[in-house]
Coordinates of C-alpha atoms in Angstrom, one line a residue:
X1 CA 144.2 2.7 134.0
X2 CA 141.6 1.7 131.3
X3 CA 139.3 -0.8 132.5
X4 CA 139.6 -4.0 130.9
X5 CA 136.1 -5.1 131.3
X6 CA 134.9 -1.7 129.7
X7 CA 133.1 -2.5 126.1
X8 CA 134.5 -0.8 123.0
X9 CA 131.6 1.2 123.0
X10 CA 131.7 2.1 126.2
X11 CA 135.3 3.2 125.9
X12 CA 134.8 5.5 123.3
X13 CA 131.5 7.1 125.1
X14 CA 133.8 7.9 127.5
X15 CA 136.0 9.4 125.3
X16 CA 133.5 11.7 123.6
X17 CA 132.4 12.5 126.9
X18 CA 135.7 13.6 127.8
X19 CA 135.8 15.9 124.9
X20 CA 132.4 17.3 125.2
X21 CA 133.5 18.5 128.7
X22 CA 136.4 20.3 127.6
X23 CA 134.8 22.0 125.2
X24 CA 132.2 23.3 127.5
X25 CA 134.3 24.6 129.7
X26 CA 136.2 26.5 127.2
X27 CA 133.0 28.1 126.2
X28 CA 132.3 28.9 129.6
X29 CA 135.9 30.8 129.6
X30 CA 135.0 32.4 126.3
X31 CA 131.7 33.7 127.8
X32 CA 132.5 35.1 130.6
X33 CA 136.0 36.8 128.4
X34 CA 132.6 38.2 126.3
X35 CA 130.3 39.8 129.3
X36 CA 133.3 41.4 130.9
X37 CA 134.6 42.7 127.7
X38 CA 131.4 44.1 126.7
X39 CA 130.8 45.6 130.2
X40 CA 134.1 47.6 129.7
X41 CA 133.9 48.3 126.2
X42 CA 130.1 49.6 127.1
X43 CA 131.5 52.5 128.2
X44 CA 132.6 53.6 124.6
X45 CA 129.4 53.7 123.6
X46 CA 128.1 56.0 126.6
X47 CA 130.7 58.1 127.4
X48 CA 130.5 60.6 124.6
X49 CA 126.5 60.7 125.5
X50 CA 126.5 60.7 129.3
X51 CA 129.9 61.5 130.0
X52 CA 132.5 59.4 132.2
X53 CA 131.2 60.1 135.5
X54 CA 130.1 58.1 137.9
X55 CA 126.6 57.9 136.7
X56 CA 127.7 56.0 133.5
X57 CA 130.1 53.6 135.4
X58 CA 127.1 52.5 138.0
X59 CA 124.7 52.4 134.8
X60 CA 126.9 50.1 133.3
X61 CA 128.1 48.2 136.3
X62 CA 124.4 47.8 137.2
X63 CA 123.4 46.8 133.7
X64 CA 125.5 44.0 133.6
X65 CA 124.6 42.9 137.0
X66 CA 120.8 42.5 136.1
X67 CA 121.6 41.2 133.2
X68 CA 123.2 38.3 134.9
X69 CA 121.0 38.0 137.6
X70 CA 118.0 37.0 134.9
X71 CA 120.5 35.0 132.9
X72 CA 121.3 33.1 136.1
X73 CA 117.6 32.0 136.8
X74 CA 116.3 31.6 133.4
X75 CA 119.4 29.4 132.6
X76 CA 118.9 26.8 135.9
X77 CA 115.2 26.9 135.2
X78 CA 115.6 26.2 131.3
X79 CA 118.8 23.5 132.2
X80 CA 116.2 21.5 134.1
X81 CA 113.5 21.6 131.9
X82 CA 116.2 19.9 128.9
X83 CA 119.4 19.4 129.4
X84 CA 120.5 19.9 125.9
X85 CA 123.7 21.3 124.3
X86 CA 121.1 22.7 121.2
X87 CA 119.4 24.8 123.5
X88 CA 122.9 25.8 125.2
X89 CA 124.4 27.0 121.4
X90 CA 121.5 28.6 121.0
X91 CA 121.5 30.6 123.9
X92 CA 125.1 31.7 122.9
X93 CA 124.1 32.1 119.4
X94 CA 121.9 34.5 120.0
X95 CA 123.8 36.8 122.3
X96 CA 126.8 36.6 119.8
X97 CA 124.0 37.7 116.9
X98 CA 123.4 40.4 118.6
X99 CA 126.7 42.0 119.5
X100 CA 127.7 41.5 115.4
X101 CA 124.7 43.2 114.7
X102 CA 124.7 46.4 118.1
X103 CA 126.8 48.4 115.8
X104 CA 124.4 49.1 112.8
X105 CA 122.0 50.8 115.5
X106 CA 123.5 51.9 118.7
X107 CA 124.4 55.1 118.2
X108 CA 120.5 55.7 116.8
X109 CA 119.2 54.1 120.6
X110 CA 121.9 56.2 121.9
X111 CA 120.4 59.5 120.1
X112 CA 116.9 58.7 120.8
X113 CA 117.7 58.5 124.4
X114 CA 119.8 61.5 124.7
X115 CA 116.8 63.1 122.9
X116 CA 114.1 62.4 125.3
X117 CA 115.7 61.8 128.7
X118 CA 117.0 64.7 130.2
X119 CA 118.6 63.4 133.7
X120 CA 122.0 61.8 132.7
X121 CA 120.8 59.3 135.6
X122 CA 118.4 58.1 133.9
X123 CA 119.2 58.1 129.9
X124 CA 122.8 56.4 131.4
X125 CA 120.8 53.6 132.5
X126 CA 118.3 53.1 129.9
X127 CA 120.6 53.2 127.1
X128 CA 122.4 50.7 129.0
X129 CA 119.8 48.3 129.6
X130 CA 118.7 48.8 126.1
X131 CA 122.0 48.3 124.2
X132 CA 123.4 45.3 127.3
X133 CA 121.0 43.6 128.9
X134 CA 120.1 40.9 126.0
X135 CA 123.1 39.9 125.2
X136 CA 124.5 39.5 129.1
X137 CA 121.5 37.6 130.2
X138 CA 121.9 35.5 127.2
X139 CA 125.4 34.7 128.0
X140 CA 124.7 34.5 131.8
X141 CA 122.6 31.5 131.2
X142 CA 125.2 29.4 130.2
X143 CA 127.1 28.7 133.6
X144 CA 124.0 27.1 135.6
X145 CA 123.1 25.5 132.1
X146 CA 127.0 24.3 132.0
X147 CA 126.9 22.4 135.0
X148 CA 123.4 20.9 134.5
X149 CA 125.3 19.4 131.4
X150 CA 128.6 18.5 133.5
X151 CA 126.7 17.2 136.0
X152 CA 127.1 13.5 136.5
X153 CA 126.3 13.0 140.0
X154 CA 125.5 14.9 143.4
X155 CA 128.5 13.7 145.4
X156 CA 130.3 15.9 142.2
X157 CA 128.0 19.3 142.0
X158 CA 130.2 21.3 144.1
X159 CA 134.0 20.4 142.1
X160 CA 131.7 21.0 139.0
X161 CA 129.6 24.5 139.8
X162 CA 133.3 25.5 141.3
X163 CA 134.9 24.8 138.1
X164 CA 132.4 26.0 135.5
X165 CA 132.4 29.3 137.8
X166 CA 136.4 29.3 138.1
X167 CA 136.9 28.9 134.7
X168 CA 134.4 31.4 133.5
X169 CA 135.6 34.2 136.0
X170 CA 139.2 33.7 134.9
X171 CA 137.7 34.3 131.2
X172 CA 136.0 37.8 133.0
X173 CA 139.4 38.6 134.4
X174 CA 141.0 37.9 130.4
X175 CA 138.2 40.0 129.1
X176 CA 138.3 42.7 131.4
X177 CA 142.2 43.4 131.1
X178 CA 142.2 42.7 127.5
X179 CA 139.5 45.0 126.3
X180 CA 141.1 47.7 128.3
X181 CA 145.0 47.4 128.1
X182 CA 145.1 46.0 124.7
X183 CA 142.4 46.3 122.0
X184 CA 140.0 49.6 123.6
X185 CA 143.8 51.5 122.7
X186 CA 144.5 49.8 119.7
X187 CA 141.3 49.4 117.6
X188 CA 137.6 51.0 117.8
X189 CA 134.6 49.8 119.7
X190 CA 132.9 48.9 116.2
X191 CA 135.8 46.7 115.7
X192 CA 136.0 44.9 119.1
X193 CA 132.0 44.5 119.5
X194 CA 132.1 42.7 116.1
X195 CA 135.1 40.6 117.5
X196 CA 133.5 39.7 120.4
X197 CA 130.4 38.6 118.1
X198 CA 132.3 36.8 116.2
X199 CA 134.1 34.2 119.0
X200 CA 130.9 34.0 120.4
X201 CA 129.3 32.7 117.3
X202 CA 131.8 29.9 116.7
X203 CA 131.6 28.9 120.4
X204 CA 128.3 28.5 119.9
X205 CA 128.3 26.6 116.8
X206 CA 131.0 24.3 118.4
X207 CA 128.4 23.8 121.5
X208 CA 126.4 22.9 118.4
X209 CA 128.1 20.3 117.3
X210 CA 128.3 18.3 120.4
X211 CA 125.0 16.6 119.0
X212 CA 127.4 15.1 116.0
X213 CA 130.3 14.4 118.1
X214 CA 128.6 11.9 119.9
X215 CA 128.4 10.1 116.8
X216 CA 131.5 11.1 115.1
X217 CA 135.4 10.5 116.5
X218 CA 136.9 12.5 119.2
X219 CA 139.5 14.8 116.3
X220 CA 136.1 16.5 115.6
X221 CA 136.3 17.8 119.0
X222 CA 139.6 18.7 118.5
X223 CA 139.2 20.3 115.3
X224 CA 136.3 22.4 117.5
X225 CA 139.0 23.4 120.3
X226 CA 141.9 24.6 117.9
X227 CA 139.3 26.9 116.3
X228 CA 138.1 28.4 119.4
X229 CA 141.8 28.8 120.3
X230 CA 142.9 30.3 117.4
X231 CA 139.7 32.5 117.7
X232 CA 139.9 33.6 121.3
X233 CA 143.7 34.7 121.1
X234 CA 144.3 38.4 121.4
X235 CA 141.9 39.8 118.8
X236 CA 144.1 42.0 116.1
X237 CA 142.2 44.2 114.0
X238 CA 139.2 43.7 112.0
X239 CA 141.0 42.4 109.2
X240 CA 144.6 42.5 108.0
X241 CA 145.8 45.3 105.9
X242 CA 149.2 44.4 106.3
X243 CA 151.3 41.5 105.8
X244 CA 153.4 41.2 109.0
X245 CA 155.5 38.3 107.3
X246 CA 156.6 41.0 105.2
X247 CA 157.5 43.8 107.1
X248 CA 158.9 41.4 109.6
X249 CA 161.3 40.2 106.8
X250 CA 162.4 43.9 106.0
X251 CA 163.3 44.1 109.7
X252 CA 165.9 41.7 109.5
X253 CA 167.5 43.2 106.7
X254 CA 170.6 45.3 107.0
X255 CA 170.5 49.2 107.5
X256 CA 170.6 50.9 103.6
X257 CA 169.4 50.5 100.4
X258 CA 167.1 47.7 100.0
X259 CA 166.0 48.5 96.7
X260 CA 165.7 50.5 93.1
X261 CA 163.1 50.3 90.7
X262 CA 163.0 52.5 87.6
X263 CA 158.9 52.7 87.0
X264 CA 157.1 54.3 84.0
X265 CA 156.7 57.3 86.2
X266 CA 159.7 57.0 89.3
X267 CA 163.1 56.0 90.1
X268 CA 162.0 54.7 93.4
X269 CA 164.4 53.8 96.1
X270 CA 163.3 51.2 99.3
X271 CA 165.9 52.2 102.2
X272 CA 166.2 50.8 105.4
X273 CA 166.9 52.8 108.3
X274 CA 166.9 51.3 111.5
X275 CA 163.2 50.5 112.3
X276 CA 162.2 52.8 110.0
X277 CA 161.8 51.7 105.9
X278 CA 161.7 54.9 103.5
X279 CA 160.1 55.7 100.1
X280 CA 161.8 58.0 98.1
X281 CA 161.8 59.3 94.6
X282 CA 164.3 61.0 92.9
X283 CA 163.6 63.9 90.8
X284 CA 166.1 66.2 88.9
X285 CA 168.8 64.8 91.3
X286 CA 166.9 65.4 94.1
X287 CA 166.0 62.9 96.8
X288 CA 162.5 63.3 98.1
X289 CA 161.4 61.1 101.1
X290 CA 157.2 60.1 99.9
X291 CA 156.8 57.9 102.9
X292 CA 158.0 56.3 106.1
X293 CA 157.3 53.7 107.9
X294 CA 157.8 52.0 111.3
X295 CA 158.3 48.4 110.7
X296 CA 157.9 47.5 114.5
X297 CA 154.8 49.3 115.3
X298 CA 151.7 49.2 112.4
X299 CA 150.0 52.0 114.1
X300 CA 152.9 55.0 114.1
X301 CA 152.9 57.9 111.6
X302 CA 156.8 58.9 111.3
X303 CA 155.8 61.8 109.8
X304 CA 154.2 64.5 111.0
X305 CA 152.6 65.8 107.9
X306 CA 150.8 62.2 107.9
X307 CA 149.8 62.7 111.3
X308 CA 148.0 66.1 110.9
X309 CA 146.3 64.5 108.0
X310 CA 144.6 62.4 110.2
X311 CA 142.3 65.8 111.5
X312 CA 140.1 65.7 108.5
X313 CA 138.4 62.4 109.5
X314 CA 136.5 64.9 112.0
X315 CA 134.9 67.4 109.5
X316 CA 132.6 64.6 107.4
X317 CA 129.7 63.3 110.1
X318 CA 130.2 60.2 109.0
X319 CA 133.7 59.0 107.5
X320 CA 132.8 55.7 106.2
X321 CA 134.0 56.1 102.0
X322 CA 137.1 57.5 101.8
X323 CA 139.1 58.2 98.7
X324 CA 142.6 59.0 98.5
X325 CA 144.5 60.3 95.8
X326 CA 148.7 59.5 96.2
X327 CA 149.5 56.2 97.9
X328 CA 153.4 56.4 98.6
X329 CA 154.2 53.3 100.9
X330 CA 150.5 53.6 102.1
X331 CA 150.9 54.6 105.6
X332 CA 147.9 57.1 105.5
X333 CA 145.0 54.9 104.3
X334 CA 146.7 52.3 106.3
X335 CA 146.4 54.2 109.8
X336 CA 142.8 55.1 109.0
X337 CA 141.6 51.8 107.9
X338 CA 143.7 50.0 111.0
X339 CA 142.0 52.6 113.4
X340 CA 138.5 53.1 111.6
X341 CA 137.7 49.5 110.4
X342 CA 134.0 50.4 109.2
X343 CA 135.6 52.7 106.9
X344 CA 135.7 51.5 102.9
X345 CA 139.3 53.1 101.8
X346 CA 139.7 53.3 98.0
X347 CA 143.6 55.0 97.2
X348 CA 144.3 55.7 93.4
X349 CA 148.2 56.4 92.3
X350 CA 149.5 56.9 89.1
X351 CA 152.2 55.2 89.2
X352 CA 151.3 51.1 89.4
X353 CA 155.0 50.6 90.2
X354 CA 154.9 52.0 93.2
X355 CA 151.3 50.0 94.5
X356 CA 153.8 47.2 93.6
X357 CA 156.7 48.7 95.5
X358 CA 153.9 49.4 98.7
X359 CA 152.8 45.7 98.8
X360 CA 156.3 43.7 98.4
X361 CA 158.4 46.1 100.5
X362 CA 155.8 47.5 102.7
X363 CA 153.8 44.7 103.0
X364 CA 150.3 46.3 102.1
X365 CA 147.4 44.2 102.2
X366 CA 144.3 44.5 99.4
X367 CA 141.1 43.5 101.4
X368 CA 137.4 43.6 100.3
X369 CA 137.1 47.1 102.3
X370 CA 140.8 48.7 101.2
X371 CA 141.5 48.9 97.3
X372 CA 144.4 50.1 95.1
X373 CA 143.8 51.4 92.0
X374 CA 146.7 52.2 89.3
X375 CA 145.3 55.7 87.4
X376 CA 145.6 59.5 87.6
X377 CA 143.6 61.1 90.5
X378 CA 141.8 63.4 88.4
X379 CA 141.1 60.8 85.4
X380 CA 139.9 58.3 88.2
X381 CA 137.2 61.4 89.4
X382 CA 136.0 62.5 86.1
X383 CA 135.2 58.5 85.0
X384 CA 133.6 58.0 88.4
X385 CA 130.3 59.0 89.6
X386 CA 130.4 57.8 93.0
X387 CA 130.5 60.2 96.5
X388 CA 132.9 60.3 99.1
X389 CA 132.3 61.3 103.0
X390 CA 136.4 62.1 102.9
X391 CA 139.1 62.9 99.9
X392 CA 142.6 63.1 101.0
X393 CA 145.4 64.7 98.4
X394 CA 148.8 63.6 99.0
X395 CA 149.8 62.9 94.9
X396 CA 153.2 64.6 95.3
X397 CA 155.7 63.4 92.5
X398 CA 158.9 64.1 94.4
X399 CA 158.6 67.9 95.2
X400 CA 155.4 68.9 93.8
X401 CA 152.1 68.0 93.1
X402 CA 150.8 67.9 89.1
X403 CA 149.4 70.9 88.1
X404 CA 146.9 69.7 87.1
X405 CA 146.1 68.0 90.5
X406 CA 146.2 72.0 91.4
X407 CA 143.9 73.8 89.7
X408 CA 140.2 75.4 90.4
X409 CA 138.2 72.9 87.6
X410 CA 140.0 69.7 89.8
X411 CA 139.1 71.5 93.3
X412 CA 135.9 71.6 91.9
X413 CA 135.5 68.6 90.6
X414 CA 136.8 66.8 93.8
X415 CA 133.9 69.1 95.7
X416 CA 131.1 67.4 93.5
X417 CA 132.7 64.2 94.1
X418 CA 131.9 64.8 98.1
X419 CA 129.2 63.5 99.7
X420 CA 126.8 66.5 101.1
X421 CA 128.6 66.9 104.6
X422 CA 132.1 65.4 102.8
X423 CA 135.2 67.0 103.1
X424 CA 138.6 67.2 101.1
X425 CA 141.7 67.6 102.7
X426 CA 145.3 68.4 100.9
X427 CA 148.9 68.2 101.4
X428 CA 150.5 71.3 100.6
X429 CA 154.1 72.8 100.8
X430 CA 154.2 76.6 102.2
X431 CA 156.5 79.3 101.7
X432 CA 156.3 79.8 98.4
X433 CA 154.1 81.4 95.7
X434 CA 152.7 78.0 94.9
X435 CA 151.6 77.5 98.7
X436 CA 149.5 81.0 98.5
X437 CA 147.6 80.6 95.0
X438 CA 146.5 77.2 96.4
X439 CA 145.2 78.5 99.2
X440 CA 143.2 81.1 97.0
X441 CA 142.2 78.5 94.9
X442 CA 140.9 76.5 96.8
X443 CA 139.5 79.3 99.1
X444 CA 137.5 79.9 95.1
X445 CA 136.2 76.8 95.5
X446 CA 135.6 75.4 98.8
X447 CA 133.0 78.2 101.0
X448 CA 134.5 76.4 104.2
X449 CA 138.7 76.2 104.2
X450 CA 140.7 75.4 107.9
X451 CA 144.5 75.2 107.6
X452 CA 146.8 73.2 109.7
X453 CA 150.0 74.2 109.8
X454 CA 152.6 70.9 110.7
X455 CA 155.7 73.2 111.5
X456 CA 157.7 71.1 109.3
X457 CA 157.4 72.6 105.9
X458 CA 153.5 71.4 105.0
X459 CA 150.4 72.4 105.7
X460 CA 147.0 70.1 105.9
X461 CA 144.0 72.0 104.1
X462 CA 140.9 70.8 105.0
X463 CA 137.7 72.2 102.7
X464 CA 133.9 71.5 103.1
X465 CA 131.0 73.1 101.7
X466 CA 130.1 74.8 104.9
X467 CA 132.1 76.2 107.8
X468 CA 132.1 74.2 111.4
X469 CA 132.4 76.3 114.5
X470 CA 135.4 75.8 116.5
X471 CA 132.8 74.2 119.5
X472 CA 131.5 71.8 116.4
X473 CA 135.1 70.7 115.5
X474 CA 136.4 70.2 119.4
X475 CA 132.8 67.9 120.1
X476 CA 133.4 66.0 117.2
X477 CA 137.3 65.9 117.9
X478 CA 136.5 64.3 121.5
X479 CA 133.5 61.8 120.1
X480 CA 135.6 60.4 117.1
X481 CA 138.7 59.9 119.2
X482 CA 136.8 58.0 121.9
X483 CA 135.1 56.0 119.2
X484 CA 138.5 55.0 117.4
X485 CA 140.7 56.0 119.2
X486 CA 143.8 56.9 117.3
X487 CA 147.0 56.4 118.1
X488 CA 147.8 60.6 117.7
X489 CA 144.4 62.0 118.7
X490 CA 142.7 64.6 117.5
X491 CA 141.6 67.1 120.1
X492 CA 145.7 68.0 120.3
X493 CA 146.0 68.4 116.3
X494 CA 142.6 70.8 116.2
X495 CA 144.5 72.9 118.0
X496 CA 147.1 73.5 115.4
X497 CA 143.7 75.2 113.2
X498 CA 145.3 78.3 112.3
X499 CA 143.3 81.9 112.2
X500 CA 142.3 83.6 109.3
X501 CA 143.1 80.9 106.5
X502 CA 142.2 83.4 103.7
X503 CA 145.2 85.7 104.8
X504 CA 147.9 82.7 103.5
X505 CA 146.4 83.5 99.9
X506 CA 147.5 87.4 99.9
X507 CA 150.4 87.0 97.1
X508 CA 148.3 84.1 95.4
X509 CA 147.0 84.0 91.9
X510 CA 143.6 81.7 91.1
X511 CA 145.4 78.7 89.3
X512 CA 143.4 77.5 86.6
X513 CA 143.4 74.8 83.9
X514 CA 144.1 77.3 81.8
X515 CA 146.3 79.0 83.9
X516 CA 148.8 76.9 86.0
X517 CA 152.4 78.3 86.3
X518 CA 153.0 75.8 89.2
X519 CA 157.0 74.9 88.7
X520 CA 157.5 78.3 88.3
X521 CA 155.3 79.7 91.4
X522 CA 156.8 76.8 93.2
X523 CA 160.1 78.4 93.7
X524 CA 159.6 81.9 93.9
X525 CA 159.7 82.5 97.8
X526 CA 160.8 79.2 98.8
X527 CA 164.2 77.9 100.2
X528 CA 165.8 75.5 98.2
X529 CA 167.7 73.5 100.9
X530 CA 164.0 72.8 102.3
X531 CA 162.6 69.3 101.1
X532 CA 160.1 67.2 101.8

């Protein structure tokens, strides 16, 4: 019960109080949700450097524990000197500032290490002190800081330590199980140190604004906590490609046709299919399925073709610009900018009906790093000058690709398009004359060519300006997966790199602009019951 002889001011000093406290401790949960989630998601970074052993693990688990040791002393010696919430945001501040800005030079500490230090022992723990130890002391401060803050009397230290501690292992125990069950499958490290960055920086600034919510009403406070809330729910990805409104609308609708639209280029047709909703085209009375997708989980590939695709992200060194050329119901570019979200994805297709059809039916999502463009592939390359680390094909028009799209002068122009360790990769249909002059073409063009044969009717060529040695391809396989890791990973789909590529271009003639007989090459030696 209020106490009646309590002043007005007094009364709402209380108040603010009251609020100030909460909000502390829900920094102190967020916190300790950040150390422990970095501490796990440290061992992205090492382990495709040092391994998974047991070296890396005590490295890590070491790291941390330093870190927090210093944070510990420095924060009790530093809460005694001032007591003040500026200096407690700033502490948090500046870890946060750091983790949003790790990415942009671990892997170059990493490198540097692995360089110079031979025993594993010993880069394991130097790379983990160098890329950890700021950040986890900074945060570690903030519990002996907390209480200093909370602290209102001796007879209350112990309920007060005990709860600051309490709450701030329960955020560990959040963080821990989180980063590992949840986001370490589902999005890359990049992604999740950039997260935690990111709720760390608005914590802070809310510690920030205690200063102006002892002057201002208690809803500031509030307006504080929803933020954090809303901020420290289970992180998604880095941002939205998708629009889950959408696709969750499409799920309620009943199995069938959903939709027809008669484009400049398409008769389109939106069906739904269970869980699954279907682009198709259809062409000469043909029905041609251009993309699937699984409206319950964002991540899946349906089809297997799209899957395989995924392999070329490990032939660039670096896949961060990507350009592809065919969009269907965008489940390519969506996978790889879901799973790779410091990649800038850039998808041209001819037909603007269809980016139409992709965003109200499919529910794709234009963001500052993932752009549709409405144009032809090859008019988009010739009128741009910019380079791509990796240029994906798939710009099929029901059952075949324009010849034009097919022919040595695009091949090469998509080659001088690439960066200097770029790649291309292409969708292309096998077992018919079509498939084999492709393959010579682009075997013409390309000095490096790997094929990867789906077993369902396509095969993923893959071209680069110089050959990769199987030992090249599996290293980089195992590092990219572990960095990202995608939902089908890679190591499993290298394997399906098939011998002696050149030896699918025996019955193939060089395609040419001049030359291009592709309708007719595309049905001599195929079977006309098989489909896309």
């Amino acid at each position: 019960m209020d106490n009646p002889d309590r002043s007005p001011a007094e009364a709402t000093a209380a108040s603010l109080g009251l609020s100030a406290s909460v909000l502390i401790y829900v920094v102190a949960f967020v916190s300790g949700a950040i150390v422990m989630s970095f501490e796990m998601l440290g061992s992205r970074y090492l382990n495709p450097y040092f391994g998974s052993g047991i070296y890396t693990w005590a490295s890590l688990i070491s790291t941390v524990l330093i870190a927090l040791t210093a944070g510990y002393f420095l924060g009790g010696t530093l809460a005694d000197r001032t007591a003040s919430p500026v200096v407690l945001a700033s502490t948090v501040i500046a870890g946060s500032l750091y983790l949003l800005a790790l990415p942009s030079f671990a892997q170059t500490i990493l490198e540097w290490v692995l360089a110079g230090i031979d025993d594993i022992r010993a880069g394991s723990l130097i790379s983990a002190l160098a890329l950890m130890f700021l950040p986890v002391a900074l945060l570690g401060m903030y519990s002996p800081f907390a209480i200093r803050l909370l602290l209102r009397s001796a007879q209350s230290s112990g309920r007060v330590s005990g709860a600051v501690y309490g709450v701030s292992t329960a955020g560990s125990i959040v963080g821990t199980l989180g980063t590992t069950f949840f986001l370490i499958p589902s999005i890359g490290s990049r992604a999740i140190t950039l997260t935690l960055g990111a709720v760390g920086l608005v914590a802070g600034l809310g510690l920030l604004a205690l200063s102006r919510l002892q002057r201002r009403p208690s809803s500031a406070a509030m307006v504080v906590l929803i933020a954090l809330t809303t901020l420290t729910a289970p992180a998604g990805r880095a941002d939205s490609l998708i629009d889950e409104g959408i696709r969750a609308a499409m799920l309620k609708r009943p199995n069938g046709r959903i939709a027809h639209l008669e484009t400049e280029y398409n008769d389109v047709f939106i069906t739904k299919r269970q869980d699954l909703l279907v682009m198709s085209f259809q062409v000469k009375g043909w029905d041609y399925t251009e993309s699937t997708t699984n409206l319950t989980d964002p991540d899946d590939l349906p089809l297997r073709y799209a899957r395989v695709m995924s392999i070329a992200t490990i032939y660039p060194q670096a896949p961060r610009k990507i350009l592809m050329l065919g969009l269907g119901g965008g489940s390519i570019s969506t996978y790889l900018g879901r799973f790779m979200p410091e990649a800038a994805i850039t998808t041209v297709e001819i037909d603007p009906g269809v980016i139409t059809a992709a965003k109200t039916y499919f529910g794709l999502r234009e963001t500052e790093r993932m752009r549709y463009r409405a144009g032809d592939g090859r008019v988009f390359l010739n009128r741009s000058k910019e380079s791509y680390d990796l240029i994906l094909l798939d710009a099929y028009r029901g059952g075949y690709v324009p010849f034009h799209l097919l022919t040595r002068e695009f091949y090469t122009l998509v080659k001088q398009r690439l960066a200097p360790s770029g790649a291309a990769a292409f969708n292309v249909h096998d077992g018919s004359k079509l498939y084999a002059s492709t393959i010579k073409t682009l075997g013409e063009v390309f000095p490096a060519l790997d094929l990867y044969p789906t077993g369902m009717g396509e095969v993923i060529a893959v071209g680069a300006a110089s050959p990769l040695d199987m030992a090249t391809l599996e290293r980089r396989a195992a590092t990219l997966q572990e960095r990202h890791g995608f939902r089908f990973p890679l190591p499993p789909l290298l394997q399906r790199r098939m011998d002696r590529p050149q030896a699918q271009a025996a019955n193939g003639d060089l395609i040419t602009d001049d030359f291009a007989p592709a309708d007719v090459y595309d049905v001599i030696g195929k079977d006309p019951q098989k489909r896309k």
